[in-house]
mmCIF file of C-alpha atoms in Angstrom:
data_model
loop_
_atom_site.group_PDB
_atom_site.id
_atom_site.type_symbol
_atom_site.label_atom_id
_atom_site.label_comp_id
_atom_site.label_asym_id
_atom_site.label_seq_id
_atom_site.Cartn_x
_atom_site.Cartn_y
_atom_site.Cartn_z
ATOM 1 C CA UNK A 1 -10.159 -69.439 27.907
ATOM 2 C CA UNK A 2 -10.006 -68.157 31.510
ATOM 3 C CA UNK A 3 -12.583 -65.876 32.565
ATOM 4 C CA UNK A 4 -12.353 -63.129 34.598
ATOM 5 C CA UNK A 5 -15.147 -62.024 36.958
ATOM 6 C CA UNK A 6 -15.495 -58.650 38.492
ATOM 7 C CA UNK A 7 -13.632 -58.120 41.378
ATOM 8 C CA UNK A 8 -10.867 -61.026 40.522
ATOM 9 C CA UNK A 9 -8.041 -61.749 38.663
ATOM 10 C CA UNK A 10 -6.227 -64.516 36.641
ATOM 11 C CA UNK A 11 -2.435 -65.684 36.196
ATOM 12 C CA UNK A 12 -1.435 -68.185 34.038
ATOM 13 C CA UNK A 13 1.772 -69.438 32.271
ATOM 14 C CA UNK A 14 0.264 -71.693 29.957
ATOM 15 C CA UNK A 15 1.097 -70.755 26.917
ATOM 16 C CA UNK A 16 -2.163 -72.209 25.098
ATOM 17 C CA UNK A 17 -4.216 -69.564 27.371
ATOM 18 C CA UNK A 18 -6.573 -66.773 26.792
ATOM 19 C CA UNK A 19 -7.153 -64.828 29.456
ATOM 20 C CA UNK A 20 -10.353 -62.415 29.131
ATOM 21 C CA UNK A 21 -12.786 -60.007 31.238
ATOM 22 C CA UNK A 22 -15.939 -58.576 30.167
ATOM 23 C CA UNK A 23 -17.769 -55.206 31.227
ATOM 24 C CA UNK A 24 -15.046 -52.882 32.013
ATOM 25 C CA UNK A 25 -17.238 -49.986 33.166
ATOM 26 C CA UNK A 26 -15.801 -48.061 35.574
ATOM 27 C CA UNK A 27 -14.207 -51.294 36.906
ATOM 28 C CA UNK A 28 -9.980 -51.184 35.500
ATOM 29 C CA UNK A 29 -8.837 -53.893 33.933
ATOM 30 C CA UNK A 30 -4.531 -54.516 34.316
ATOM 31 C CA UNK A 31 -2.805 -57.051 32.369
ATOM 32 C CA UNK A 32 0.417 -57.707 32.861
ATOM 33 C CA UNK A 33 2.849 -60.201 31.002
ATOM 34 C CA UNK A 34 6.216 -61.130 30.636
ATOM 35 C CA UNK A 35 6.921 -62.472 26.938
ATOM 36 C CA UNK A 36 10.271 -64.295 27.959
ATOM 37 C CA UNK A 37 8.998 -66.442 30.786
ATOM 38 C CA UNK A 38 5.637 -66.632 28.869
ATOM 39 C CA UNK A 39 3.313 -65.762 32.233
ATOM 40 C CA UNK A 40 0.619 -63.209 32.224
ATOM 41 C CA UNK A 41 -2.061 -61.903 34.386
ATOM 42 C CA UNK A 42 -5.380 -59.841 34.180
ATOM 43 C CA UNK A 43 -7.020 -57.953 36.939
ATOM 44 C CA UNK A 44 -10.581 -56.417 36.993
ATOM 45 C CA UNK A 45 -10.940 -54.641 40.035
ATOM 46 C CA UNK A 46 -13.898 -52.310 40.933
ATOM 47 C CA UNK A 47 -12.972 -49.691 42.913
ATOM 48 C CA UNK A 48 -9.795 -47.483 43.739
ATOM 49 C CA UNK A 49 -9.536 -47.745 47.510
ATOM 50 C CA UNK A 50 -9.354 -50.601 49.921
ATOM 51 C CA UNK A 51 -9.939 -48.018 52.885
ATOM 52 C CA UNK A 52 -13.552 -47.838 51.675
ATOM 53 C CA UNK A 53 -14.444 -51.191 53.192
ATOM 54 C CA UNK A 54 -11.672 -52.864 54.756
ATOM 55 C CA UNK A 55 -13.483 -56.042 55.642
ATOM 56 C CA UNK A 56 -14.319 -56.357 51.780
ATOM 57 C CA UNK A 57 -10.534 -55.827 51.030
ATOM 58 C CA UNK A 58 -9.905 -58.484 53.186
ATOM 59 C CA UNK A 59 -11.814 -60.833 51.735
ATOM 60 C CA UNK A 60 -11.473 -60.651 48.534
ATOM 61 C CA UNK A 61 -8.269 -58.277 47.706
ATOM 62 C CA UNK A 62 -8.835 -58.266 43.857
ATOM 63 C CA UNK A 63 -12.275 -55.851 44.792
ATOM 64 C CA UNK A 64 -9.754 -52.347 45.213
ATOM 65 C CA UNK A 65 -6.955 -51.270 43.157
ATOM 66 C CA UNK A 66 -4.907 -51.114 45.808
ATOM 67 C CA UNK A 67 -4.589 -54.204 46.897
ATOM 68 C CA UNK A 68 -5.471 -56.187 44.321
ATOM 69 C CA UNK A 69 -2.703 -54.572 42.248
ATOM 70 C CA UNK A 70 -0.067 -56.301 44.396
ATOM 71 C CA UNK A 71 -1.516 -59.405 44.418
ATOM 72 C CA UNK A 72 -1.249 -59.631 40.705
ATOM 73 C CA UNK A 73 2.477 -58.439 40.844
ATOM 74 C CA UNK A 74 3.060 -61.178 43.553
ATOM 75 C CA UNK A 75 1.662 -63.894 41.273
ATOM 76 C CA UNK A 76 2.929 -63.182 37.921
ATOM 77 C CA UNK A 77 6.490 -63.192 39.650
ATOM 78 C CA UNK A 78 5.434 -66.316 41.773
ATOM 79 C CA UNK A 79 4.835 -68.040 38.377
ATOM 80 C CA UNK A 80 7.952 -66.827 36.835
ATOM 81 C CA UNK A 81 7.934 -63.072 35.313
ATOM 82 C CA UNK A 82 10.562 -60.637 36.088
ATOM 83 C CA UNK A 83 10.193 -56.566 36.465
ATOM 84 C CA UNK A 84 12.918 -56.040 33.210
ATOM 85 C CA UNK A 85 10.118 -58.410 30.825
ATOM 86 C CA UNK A 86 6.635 -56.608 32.205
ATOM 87 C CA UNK A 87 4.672 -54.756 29.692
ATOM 88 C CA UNK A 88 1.587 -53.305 31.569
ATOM 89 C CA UNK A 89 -1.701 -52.258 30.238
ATOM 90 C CA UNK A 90 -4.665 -50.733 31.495
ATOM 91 C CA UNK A 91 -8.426 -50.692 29.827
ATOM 92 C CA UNK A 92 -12.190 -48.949 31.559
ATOM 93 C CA UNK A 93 -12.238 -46.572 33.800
ATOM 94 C CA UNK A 94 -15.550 -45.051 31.681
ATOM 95 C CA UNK A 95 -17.007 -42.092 33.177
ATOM 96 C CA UNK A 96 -20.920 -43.847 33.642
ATOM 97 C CA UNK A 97 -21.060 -42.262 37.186
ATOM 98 C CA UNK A 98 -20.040 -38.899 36.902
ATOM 99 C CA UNK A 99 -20.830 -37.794 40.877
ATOM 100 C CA UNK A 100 -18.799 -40.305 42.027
ATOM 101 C CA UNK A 101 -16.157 -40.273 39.422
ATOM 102 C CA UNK A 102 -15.009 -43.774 40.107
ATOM 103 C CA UNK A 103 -13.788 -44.293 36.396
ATOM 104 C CA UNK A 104 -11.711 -41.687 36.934
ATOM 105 C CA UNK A 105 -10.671 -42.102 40.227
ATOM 106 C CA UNK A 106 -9.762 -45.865 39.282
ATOM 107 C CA UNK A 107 -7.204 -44.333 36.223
ATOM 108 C CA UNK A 108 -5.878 -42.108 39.159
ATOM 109 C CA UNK A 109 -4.971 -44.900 41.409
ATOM 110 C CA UNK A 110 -3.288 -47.001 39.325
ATOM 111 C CA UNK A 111 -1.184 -44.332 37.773
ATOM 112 C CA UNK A 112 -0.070 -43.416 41.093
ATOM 113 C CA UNK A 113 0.359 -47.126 42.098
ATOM 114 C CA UNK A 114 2.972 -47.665 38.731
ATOM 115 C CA UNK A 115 4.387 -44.406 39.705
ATOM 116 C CA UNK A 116 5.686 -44.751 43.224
ATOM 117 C CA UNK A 117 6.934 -48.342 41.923
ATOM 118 C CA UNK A 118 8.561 -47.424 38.901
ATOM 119 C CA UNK A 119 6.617 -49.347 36.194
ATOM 120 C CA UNK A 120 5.271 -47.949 33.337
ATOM 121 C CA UNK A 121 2.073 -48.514 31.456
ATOM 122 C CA UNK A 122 2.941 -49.477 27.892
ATOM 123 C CA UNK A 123 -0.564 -49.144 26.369
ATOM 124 C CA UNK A 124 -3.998 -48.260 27.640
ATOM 125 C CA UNK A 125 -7.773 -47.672 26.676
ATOM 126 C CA UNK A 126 -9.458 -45.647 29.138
ATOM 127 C CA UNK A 127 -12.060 -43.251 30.234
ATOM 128 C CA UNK A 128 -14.934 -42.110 27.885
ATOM 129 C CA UNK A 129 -18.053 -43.702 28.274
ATOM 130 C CA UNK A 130 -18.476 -47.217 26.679
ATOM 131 C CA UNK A 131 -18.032 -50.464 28.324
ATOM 132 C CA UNK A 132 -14.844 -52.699 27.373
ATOM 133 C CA UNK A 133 -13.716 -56.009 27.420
ATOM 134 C CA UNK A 134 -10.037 -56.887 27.726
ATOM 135 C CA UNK A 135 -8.077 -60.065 26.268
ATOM 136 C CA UNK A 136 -5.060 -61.524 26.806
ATOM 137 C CA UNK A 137 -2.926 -64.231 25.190
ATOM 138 C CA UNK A 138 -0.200 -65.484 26.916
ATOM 139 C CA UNK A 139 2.079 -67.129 24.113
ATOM 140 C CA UNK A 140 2.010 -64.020 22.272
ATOM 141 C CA UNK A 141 1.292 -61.403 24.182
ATOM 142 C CA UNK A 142 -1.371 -60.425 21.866
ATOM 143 C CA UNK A 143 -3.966 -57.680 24.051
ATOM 144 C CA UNK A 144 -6.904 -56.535 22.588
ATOM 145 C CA UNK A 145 -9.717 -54.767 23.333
ATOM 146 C CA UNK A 146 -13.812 -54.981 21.954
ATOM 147 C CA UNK A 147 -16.168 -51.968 22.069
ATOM 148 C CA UNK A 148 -18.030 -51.630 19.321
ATOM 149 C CA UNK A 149 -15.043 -52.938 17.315
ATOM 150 C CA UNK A 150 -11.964 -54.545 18.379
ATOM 151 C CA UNK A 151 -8.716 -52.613 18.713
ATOM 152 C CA UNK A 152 -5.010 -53.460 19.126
ATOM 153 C CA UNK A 153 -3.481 -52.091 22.559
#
């Protein structure tokens, strides 16, 4: 099993892997895999923006939507996927923090991100107010998501 921390992200292409984050709070989780060539990725990033802290972006890229959205685009096609295979989905963005709204904010960036690119999200679990964590499994494809109980995507 390969864990993912906050603020990083994960890409593998072995089939035999589970890739999983805990927490998702307002953090977003993004998987992304590509059945045929049998490579997946997961993302948990924190926070919508790089432009809030651009030294922070810098250093570690996965911390902001973003840029840590391309990053995981740029690896799962490093390690083999193609844009025609993708399926894309999306858990968190819970609304614990409702003056800053960064649950919400986070669902907004990443829409607009897969927008202006042309993907589309093929299943998500967001907003609300519960904490999530997000699985992956890379020889099937398999995502699923545990609350309180554990749900298909």
């Amino acid at each position: 099993m390969l864990v993912v921390g906050v603020a990083d992200m994960k890409v593998s292409g072995n089939s035999e892997d589970v890739i999983v984050t805990y927490a998702l709070g307002s953090c977003l989780g993004v998987v992304v895999h590509d059945m045929q060539a049998q490579v997946g990725g997961l993302l948990h990033a924190m926070l919508p923006h790089a432009e809030i802290n651009p030294e922070k972006a810098k250093a570690n890229p996965a911390m902001f939507i973003d840029t840590g959205v391309p990053l995981l685009f740029q690896a799962v096609y490093a390690a083999g996927a193609t844009k025609k295979n993708l399926k894309i989905y999306i858990a968190g963005g819970a609304g614990n923090d409702n003056f800053f709204a960064i649950g919400e904010r986070n669902i907004i960036a990443i829409r607009k991100i897969f927008w202006k690119n042309g993907y589309v999200i093929s299943g998500q679990e967001v907003g609300g107010t519960i904490a999530r964590t997000m699985h992956l499994e890379i020889n099937t494809g398999k995502i699923w998501i545990k609350t309180t109980e554990t749900r298909d995507c």
